[in-house]
Tab-separated table of C-alpha atoms and ligand atoms in Angstrom:
chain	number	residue	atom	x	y	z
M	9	UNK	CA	-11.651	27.710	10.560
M	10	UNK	CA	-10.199	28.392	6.898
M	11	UNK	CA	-6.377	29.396	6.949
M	12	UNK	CA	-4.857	32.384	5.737
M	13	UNK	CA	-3.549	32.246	2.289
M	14	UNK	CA	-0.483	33.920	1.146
M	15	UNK	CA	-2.620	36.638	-1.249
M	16	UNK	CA	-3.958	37.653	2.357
M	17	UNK	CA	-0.665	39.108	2.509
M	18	UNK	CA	1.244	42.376	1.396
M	19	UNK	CA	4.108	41.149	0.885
M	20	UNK	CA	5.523	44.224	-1.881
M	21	UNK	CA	8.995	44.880	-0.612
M	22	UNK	CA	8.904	42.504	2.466
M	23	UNK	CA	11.175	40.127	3.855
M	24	UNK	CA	9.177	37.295	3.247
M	25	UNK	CA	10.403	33.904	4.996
M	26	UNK	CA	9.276	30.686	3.036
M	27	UNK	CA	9.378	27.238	4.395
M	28	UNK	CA	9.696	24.914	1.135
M	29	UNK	CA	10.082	21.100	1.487
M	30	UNK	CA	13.134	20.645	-0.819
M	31	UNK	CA	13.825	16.921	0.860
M	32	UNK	CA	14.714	15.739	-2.693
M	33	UNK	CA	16.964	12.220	-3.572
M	34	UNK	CA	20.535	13.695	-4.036
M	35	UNK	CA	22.639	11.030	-5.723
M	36	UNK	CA	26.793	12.039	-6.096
M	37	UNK	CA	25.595	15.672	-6.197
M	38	UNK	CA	23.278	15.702	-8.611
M	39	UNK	CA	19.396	15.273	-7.702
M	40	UNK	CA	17.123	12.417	-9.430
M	41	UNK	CA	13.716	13.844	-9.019
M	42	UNK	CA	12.891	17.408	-8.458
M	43	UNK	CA	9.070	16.724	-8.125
M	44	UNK	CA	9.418	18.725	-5.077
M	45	UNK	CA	11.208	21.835	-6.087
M	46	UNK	CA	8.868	21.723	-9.280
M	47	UNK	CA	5.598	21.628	-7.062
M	48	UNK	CA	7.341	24.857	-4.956
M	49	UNK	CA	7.741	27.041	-7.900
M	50	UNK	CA	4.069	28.600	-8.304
M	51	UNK	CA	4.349	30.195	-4.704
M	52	UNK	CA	8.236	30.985	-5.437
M	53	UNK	CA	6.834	33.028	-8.804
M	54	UNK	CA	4.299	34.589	-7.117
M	55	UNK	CA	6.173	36.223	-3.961
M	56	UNK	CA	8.728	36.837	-6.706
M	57	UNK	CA	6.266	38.399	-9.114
M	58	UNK	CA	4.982	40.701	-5.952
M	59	UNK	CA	8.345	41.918	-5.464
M	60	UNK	CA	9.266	40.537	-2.452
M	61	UNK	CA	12.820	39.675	-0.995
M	62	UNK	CA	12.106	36.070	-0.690
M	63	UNK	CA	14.084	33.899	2.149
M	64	UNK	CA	14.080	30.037	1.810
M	65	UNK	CA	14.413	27.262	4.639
M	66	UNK	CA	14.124	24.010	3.964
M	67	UNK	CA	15.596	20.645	5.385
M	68	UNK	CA	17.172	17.877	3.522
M	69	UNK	CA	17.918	14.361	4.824
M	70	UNK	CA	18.688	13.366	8.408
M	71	UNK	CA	22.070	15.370	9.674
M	72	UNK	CA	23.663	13.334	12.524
M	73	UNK	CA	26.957	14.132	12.477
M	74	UNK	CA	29.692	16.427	11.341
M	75	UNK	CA	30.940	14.483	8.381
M	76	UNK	CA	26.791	14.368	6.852
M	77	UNK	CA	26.984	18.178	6.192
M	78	UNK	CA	29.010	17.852	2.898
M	79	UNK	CA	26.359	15.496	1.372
M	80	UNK	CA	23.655	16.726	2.954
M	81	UNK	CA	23.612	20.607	1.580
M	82	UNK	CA	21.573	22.279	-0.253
M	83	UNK	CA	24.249	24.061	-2.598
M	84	UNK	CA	22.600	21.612	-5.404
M	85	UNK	CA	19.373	22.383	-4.689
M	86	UNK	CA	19.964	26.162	-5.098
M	87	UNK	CA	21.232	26.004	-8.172
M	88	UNK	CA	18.619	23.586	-9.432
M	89	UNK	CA	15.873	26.510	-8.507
M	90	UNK	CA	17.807	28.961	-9.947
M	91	UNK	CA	18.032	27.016	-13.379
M	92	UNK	CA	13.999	26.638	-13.214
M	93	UNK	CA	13.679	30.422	-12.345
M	94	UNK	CA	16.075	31.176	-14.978
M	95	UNK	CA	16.953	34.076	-12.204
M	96	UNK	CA	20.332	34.006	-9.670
M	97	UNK	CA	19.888	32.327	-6.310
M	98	UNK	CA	21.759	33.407	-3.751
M	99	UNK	CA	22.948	30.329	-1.796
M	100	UNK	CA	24.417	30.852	2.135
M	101	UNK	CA	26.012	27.993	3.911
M	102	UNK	CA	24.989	29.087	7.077
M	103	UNK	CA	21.609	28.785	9.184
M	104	UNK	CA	22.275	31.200	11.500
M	105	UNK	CA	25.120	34.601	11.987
M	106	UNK	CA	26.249	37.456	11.043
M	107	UNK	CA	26.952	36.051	7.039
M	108	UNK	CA	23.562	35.395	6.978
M	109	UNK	CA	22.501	38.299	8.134
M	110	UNK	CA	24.205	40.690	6.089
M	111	UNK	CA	22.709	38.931	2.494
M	112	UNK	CA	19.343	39.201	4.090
M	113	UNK	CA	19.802	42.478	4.784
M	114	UNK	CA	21.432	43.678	1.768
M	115	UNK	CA	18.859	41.449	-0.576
M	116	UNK	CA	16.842	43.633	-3.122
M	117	UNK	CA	13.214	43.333	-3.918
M	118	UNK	CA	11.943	40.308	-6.020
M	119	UNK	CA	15.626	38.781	-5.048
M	120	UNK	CA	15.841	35.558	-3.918
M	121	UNK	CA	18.140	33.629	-1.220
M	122	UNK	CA	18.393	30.194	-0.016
M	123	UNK	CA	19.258	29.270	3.692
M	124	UNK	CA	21.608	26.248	3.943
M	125	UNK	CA	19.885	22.805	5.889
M	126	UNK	CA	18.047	23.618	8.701
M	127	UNK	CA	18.672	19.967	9.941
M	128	UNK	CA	22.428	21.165	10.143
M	129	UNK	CA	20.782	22.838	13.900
M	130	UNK	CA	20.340	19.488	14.619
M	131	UNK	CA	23.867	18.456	15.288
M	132	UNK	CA	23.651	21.499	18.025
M	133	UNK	CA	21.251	19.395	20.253
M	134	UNK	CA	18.238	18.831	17.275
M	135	UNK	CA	17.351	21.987	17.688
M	136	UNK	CA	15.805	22.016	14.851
M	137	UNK	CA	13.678	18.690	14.789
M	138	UNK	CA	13.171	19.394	18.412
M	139	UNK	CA	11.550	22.807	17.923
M	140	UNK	CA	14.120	24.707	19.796
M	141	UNK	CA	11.973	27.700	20.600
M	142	UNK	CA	14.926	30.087	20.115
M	143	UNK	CA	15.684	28.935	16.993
M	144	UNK	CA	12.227	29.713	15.961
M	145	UNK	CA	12.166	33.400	17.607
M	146	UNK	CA	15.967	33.893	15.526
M	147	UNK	CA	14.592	32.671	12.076
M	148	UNK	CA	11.363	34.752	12.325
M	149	UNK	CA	13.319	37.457	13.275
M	150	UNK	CA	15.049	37.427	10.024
M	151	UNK	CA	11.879	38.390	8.124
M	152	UNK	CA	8.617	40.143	8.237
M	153	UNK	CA	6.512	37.238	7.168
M	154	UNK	CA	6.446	33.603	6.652
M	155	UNK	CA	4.732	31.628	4.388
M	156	UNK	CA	4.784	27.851	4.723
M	157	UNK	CA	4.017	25.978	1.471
M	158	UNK	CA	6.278	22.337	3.067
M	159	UNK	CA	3.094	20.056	3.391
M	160	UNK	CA	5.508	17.640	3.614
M	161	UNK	CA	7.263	18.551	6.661
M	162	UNK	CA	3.526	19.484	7.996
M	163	UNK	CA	3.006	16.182	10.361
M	164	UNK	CA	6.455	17.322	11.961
M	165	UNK	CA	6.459	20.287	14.627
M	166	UNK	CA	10.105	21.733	14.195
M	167	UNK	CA	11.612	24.850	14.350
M	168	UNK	CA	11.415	25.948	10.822
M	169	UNK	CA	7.417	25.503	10.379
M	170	UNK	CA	5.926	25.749	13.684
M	171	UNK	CA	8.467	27.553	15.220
M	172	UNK	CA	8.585	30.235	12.641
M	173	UNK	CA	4.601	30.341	12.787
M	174	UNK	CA	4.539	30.783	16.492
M	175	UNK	CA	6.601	34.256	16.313
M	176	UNK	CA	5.426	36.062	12.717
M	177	UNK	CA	2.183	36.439	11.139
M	178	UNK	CA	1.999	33.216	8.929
M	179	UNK	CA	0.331	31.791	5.838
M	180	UNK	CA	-0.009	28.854	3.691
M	181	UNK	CA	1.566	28.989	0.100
M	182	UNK	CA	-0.039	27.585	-2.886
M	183	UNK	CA	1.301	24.122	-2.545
M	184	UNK	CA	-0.107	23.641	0.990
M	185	UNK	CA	-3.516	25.201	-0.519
M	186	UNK	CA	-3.730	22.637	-3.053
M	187	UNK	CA	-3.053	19.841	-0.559
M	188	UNK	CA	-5.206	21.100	1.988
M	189	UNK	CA	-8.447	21.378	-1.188
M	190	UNK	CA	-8.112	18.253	-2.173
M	191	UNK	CA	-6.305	15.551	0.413
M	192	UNK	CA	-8.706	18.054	2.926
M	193	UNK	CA	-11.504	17.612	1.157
M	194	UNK	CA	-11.858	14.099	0.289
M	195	UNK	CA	-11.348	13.354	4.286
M	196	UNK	CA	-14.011	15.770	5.172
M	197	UNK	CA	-16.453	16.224	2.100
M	198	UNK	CA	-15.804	14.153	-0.906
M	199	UNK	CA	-18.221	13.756	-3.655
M	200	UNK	CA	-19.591	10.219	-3.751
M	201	UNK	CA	-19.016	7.732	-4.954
M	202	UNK	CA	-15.631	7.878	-3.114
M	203	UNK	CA	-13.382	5.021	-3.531
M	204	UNK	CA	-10.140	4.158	-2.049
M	205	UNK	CA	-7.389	1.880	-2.958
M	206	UNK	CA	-4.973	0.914	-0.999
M	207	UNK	CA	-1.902	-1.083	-1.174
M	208	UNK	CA	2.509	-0.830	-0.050
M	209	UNK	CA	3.774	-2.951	1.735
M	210	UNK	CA	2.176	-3.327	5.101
M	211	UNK	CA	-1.067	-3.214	7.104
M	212	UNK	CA	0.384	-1.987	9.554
M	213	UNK	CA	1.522	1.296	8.411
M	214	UNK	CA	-1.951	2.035	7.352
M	215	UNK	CA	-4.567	0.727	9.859
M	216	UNK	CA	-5.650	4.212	11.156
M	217	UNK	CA	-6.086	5.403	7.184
M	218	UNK	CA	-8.298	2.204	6.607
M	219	UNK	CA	-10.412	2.882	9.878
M	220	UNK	CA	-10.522	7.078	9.096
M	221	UNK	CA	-11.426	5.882	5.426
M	222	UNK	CA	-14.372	3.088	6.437
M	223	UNK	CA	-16.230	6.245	8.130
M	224	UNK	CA	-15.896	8.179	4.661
M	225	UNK	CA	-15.339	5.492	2.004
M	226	UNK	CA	-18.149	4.145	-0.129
M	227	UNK	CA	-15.163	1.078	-0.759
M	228	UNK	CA	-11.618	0.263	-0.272
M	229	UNK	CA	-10.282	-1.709	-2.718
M	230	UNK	CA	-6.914	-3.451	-1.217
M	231	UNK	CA	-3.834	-4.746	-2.975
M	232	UNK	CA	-0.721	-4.816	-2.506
M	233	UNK	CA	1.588	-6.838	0.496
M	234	UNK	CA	-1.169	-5.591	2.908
M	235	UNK	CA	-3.515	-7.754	1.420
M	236	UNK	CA	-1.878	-11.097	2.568
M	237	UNK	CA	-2.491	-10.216	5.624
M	238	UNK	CA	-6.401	-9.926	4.951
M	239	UNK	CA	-6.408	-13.097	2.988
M	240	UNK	CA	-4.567	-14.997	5.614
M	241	UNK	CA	-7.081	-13.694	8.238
M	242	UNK	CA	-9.948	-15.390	6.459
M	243	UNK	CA	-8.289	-18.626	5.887
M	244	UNK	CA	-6.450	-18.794	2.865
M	245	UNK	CA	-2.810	-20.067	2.180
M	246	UNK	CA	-0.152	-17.458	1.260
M	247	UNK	CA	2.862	-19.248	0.554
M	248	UNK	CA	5.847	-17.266	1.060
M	249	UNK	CA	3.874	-13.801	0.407
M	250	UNK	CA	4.521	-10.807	2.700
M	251	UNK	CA	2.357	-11.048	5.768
M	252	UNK	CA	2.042	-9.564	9.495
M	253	UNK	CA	0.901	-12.574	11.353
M	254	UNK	CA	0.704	-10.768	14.869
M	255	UNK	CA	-2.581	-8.516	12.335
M	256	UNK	CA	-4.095	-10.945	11.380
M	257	UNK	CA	-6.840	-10.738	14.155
M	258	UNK	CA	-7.369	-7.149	13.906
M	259	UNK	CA	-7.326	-6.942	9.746
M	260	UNK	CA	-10.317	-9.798	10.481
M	261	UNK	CA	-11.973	-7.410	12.943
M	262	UNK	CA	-11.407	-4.651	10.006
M	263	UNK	CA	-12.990	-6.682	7.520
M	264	UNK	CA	-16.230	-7.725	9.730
M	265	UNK	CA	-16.305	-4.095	10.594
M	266	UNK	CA	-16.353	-2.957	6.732
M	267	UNK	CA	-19.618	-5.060	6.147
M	268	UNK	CA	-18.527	-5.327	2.284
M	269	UNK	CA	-17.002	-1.795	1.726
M	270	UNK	CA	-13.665	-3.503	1.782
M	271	UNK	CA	-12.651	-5.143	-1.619
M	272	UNK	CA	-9.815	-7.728	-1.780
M	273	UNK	CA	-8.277	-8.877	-4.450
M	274	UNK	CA	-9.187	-12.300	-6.481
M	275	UNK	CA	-5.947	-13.259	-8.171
M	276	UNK	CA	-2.161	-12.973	-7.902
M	277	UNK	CA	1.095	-13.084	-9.951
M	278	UNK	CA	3.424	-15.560	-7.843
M	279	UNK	CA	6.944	-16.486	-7.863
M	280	UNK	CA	9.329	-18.266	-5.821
M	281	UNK	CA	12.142	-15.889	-5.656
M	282	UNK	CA	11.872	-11.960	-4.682
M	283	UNK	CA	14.321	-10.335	-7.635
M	284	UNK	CA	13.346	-8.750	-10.775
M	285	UNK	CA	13.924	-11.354	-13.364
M	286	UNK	CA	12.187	-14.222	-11.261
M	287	UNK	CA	9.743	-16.766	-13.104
M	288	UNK	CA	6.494	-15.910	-12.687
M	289	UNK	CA	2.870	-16.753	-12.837
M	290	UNK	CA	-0.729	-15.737	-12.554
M	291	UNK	CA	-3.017	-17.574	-10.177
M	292	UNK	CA	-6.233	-17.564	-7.354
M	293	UNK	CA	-5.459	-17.777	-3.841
M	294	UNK	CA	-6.832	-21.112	-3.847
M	295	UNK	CA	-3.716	-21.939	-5.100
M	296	UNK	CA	-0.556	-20.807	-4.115
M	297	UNK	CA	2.019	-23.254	-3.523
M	298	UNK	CA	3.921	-23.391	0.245
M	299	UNK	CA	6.881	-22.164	-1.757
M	300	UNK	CA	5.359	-19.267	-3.922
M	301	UNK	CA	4.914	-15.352	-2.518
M	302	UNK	CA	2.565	-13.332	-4.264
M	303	UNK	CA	4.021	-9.744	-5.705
M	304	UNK	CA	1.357	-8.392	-7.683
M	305	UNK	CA	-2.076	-8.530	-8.402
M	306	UNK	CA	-3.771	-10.348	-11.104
M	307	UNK	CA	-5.557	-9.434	-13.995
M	308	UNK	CA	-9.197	-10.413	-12.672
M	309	UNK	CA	-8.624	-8.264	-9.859
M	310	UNK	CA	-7.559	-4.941	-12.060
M	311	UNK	CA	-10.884	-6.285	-13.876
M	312	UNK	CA	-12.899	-6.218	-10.572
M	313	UNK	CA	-11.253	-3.318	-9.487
M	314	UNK	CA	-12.103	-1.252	-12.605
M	315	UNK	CA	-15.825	-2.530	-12.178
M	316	UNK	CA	-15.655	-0.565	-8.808
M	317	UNK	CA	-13.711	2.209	-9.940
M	318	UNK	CA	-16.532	3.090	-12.707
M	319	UNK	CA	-18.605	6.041	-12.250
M	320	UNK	CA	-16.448	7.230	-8.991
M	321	UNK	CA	-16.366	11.422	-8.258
M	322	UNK	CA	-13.719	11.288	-5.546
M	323	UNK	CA	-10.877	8.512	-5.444
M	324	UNK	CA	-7.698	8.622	-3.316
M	325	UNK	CA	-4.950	6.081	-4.209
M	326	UNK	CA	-2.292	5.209	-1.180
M	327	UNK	CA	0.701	2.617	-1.680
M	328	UNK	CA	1.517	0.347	-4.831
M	329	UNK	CA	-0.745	-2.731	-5.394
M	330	UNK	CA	2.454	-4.708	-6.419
M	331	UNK	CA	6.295	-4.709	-6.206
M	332	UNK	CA	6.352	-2.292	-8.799
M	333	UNK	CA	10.069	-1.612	-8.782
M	334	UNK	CA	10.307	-4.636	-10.572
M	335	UNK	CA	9.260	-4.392	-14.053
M	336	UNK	CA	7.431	-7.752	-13.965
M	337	UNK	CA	5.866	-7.056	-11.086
M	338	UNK	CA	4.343	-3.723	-11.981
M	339	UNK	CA	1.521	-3.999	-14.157
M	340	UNK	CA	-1.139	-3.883	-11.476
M	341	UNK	CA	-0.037	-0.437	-9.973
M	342	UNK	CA	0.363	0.843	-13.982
M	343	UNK	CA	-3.391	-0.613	-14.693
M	344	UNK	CA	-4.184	1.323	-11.699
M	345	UNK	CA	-2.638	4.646	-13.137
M	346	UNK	CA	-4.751	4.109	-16.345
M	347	UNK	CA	-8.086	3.399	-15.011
M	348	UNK	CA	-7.538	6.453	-12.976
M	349	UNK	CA	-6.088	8.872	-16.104
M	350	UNK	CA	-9.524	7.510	-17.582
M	351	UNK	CA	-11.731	8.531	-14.805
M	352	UNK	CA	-12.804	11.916	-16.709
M	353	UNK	CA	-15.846	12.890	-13.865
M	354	UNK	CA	-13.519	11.981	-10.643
M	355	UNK	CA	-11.404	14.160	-8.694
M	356	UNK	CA	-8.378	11.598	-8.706
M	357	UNK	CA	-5.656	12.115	-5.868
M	358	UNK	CA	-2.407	10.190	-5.335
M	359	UNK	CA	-0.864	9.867	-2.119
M	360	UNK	CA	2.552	10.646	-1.753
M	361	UNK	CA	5.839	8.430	-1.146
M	362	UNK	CA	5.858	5.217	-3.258
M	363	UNK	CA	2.852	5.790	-5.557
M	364	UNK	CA	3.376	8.949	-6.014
M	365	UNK	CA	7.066	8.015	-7.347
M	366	UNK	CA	5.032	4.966	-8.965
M	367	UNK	CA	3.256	7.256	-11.166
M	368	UNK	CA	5.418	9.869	-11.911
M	369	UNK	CA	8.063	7.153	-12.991
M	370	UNK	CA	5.438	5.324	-15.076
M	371	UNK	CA	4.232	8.655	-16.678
M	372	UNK	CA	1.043	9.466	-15.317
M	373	UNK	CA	2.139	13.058	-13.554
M	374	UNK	CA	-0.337	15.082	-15.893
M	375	UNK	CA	-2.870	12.636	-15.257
M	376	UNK	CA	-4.028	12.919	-11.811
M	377	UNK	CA	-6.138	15.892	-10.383
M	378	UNK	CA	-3.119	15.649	-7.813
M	379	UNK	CA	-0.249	14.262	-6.641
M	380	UNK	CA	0.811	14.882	-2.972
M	381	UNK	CA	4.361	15.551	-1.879
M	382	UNK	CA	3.863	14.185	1.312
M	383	UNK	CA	4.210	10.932	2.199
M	384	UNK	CA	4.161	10.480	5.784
M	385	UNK	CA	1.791	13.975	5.986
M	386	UNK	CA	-0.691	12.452	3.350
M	387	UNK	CA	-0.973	9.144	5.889
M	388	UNK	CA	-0.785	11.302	8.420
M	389	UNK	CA	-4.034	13.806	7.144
M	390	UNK	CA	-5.834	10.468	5.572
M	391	UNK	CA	-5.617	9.294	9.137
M	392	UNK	CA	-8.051	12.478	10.319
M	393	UNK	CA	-5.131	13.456	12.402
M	394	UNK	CA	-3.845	17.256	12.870
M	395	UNK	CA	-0.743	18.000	11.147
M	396	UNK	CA	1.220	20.780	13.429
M	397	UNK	CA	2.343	22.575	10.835
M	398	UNK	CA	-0.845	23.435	8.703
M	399	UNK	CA	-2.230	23.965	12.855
M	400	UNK	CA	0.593	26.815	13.309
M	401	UNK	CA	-0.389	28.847	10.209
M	402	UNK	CA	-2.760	31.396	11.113
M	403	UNK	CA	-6.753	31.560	10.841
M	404	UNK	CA	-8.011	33.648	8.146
M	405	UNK	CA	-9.686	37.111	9.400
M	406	UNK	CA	-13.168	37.142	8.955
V	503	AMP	P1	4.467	1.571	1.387
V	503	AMP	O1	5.675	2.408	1.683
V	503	AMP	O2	3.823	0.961	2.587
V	503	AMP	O3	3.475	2.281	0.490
V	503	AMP	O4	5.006	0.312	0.612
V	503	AMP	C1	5.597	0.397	-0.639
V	503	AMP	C2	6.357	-0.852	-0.901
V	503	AMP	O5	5.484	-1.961	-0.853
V	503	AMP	C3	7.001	-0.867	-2.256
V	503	AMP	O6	8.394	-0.820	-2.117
V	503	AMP	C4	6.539	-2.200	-2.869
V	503	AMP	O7	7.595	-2.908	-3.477
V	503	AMP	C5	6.043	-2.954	-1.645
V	503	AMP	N1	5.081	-4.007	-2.026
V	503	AMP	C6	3.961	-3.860	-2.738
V	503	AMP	N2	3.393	-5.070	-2.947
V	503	AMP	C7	4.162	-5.982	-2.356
V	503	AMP	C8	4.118	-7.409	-2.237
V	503	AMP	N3	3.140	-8.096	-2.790
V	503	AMP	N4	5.104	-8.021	-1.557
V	503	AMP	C9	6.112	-7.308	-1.021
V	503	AMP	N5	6.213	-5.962	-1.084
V	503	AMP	C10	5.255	-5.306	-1.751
């Protein structure tokens, strides 16, 4: 069943409720990657551009006690929209009350107002996180609408997606369209050849993606930490590297399963210390030393996995194929980015969390068809699983 989109609605002169995901890093006050409030402004224009009174939730951080309010507000994140919009914000520091109220109420059309933290309900019994069904009812209350473009927050049933949903007619925003075309559609019709390459840190986090993705996958090409564990499981020596020795029987089982679709790597860059300016050098696993971990792949495996990567329609790219943090350690994940910016006939999508920040950081943000904001969600949706929050927006009349 498709989902309503937010042009399904009239939303001239409504109260319309938004639920953005404005979790952004927030360092001494000032944020270091707005990514996410940057991805939020088309549906922000548009409601804006339609006239409506627009009414922002969004969460930020983890609020456990009393004293993480004053870092943990979203005062900075107000006035970082309002510098994009070039147009006043109108920030409350409440989530809930009569203050609150009484902007809402006295907001004009194409105005816009920001909510403070709804995690700040969580230090009231997590009503928030734990979808306090009043909470929900109150917020919805506040408007006539709600339209929830946090794909982000979308694997997470709180009060501010579903709980909103559950009480006011609800749509998706642009953001969550864009997610649901193309993460959506490479899970349930990509254009083959569709190749995935996967990497981060462990196996573990990843073992439902790898068996959702052998069902739709023409390959998988591995690198990163994860692959240790592979390479271990069919006998070779690791050294030092990263590795999940209580997987190693099931990333076997994965790989008999694949019958070839899986593609690991053929050479390493090793070293013998995990910091930034360690010695390195470029081997096979053949030969890695006891004392050596491997922290990147080599260059015959960007080789091999270019080779793979040619002539691909549909490619989705989860996790880092190397410590890429460190500068000498990155190349393989930036080799990665280029192959992919080159890719002119393939739909090219970027999982969120680390690669995402991989390739933004290295560059590559205009390069890829698209670049989720969800981390956990984009797992979560490679995985074949239901997210609760795109469930809780409503069907699309037909
Ligand atoms: P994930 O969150 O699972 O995507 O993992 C991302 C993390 O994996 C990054 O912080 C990388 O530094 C780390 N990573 C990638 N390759 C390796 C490796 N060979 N050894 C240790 N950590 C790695």
């Amino acid at each position: 069943m498709k989902k309503k989109m937010m042009e399904d609605l009239d939303v001239r002169g409504k109260k319309v409720l938004c639920r953005v995901d404005f979790n952004v890093p927030i360092q001494d006050g000032k944020i270091t990657d707005d990514n996410r409030i940057i991805q939020a402004l088309p549906t922000i224009r548009y409601l804006l551009e339609q006239n409506a009174r627009l009414i922002l939730f969004s969460h930020l951080g983890r609020v456990k006690k009393e004293a993480d309010k004053k870092e943990l507000t979203l005062k900075p994140v107000a006035e970082k929209l309002a510098e994009h919009l070039k147009k006043d914000v109108t920030f409350v520091p409440k989530t809930r009350g009569e203050e609150l109220e009484n902007k809402i109420n006295a907001m004009k059309d194409g105005e816009v107002l920001m909510v403070e933290n709804t995690r700040f309900e969580d230090l009231d019994g997590k009503k928030e996180s734990g979808n306090d069904p009043e909470l929900g009812k109150y917020w919805a209350g506040l408007g006539d609408m709600f339209v929830n473009d946090a794909f982000g927050t979308a694997h997470r049933s709180h009060a501010s997606n579903v709980g909103i949903a559950k009480n006011i007619e609800t749509a998706a925003g642009y953001l969550m369209e864009r997610e649901l075309r193309y993460i959506g559609g490479a899970v349930d019709n990509p254009t083959h050849p569709f190749i995935a390459i996967l990497g981060g840190a462990k196996v573990s986090d990843k073992i439902g993606v790898i068996e959702n993705l052998l069902k739709k996958a023409d390959k998988i090409l591995i690198g990163g930490g994860m692959a240790y564990t592979f390479m271990k499981s069919i006998g070779y020596a690791i050294g030092t590297s990263i590795v999940e020795d209580d997987k190693l029987d099931l990333a076997k089982s994965l790989l008999d399963k694949a019958e070839g679709k899986i593609v690991l790597p053929v050479d390493l860059v090793v070293t013998k210390e995990f910091k930034a300016d360690a010695d390195s050098r470029v081997t096979t696993y053949e030969n890695i030393e006891d004392d050596e971990m491997g922290l990147d792949v080599g260059p015959k495996t960007i080789d091999l996995f270019e080779k793979e990567l040619k002539g691909a329609k549909t490619v989705v790219w989860n996790g880092p194929l190397g410590v890429f943090e460190f500068e000498r350690f990155a190349k393989g994940t930036e080799s990665i980015c280029e192959i992919l910016a080159n890719l002119d006939e393939a739909t090219t999508i970027v999982g969120g969390g680390d690669s995402a920040a991989a390739a933004i950081q290295m560059g590559f943000r205009e390069e890829f068809t698209h670049i989720s904001t969800g981390g956990g969600a984009s797992l979560q949706y490679l995985q074949g699983n239901v997210l609760p929050g795109l469930e809780a927006i409503d069907d699309k009349e037909v």
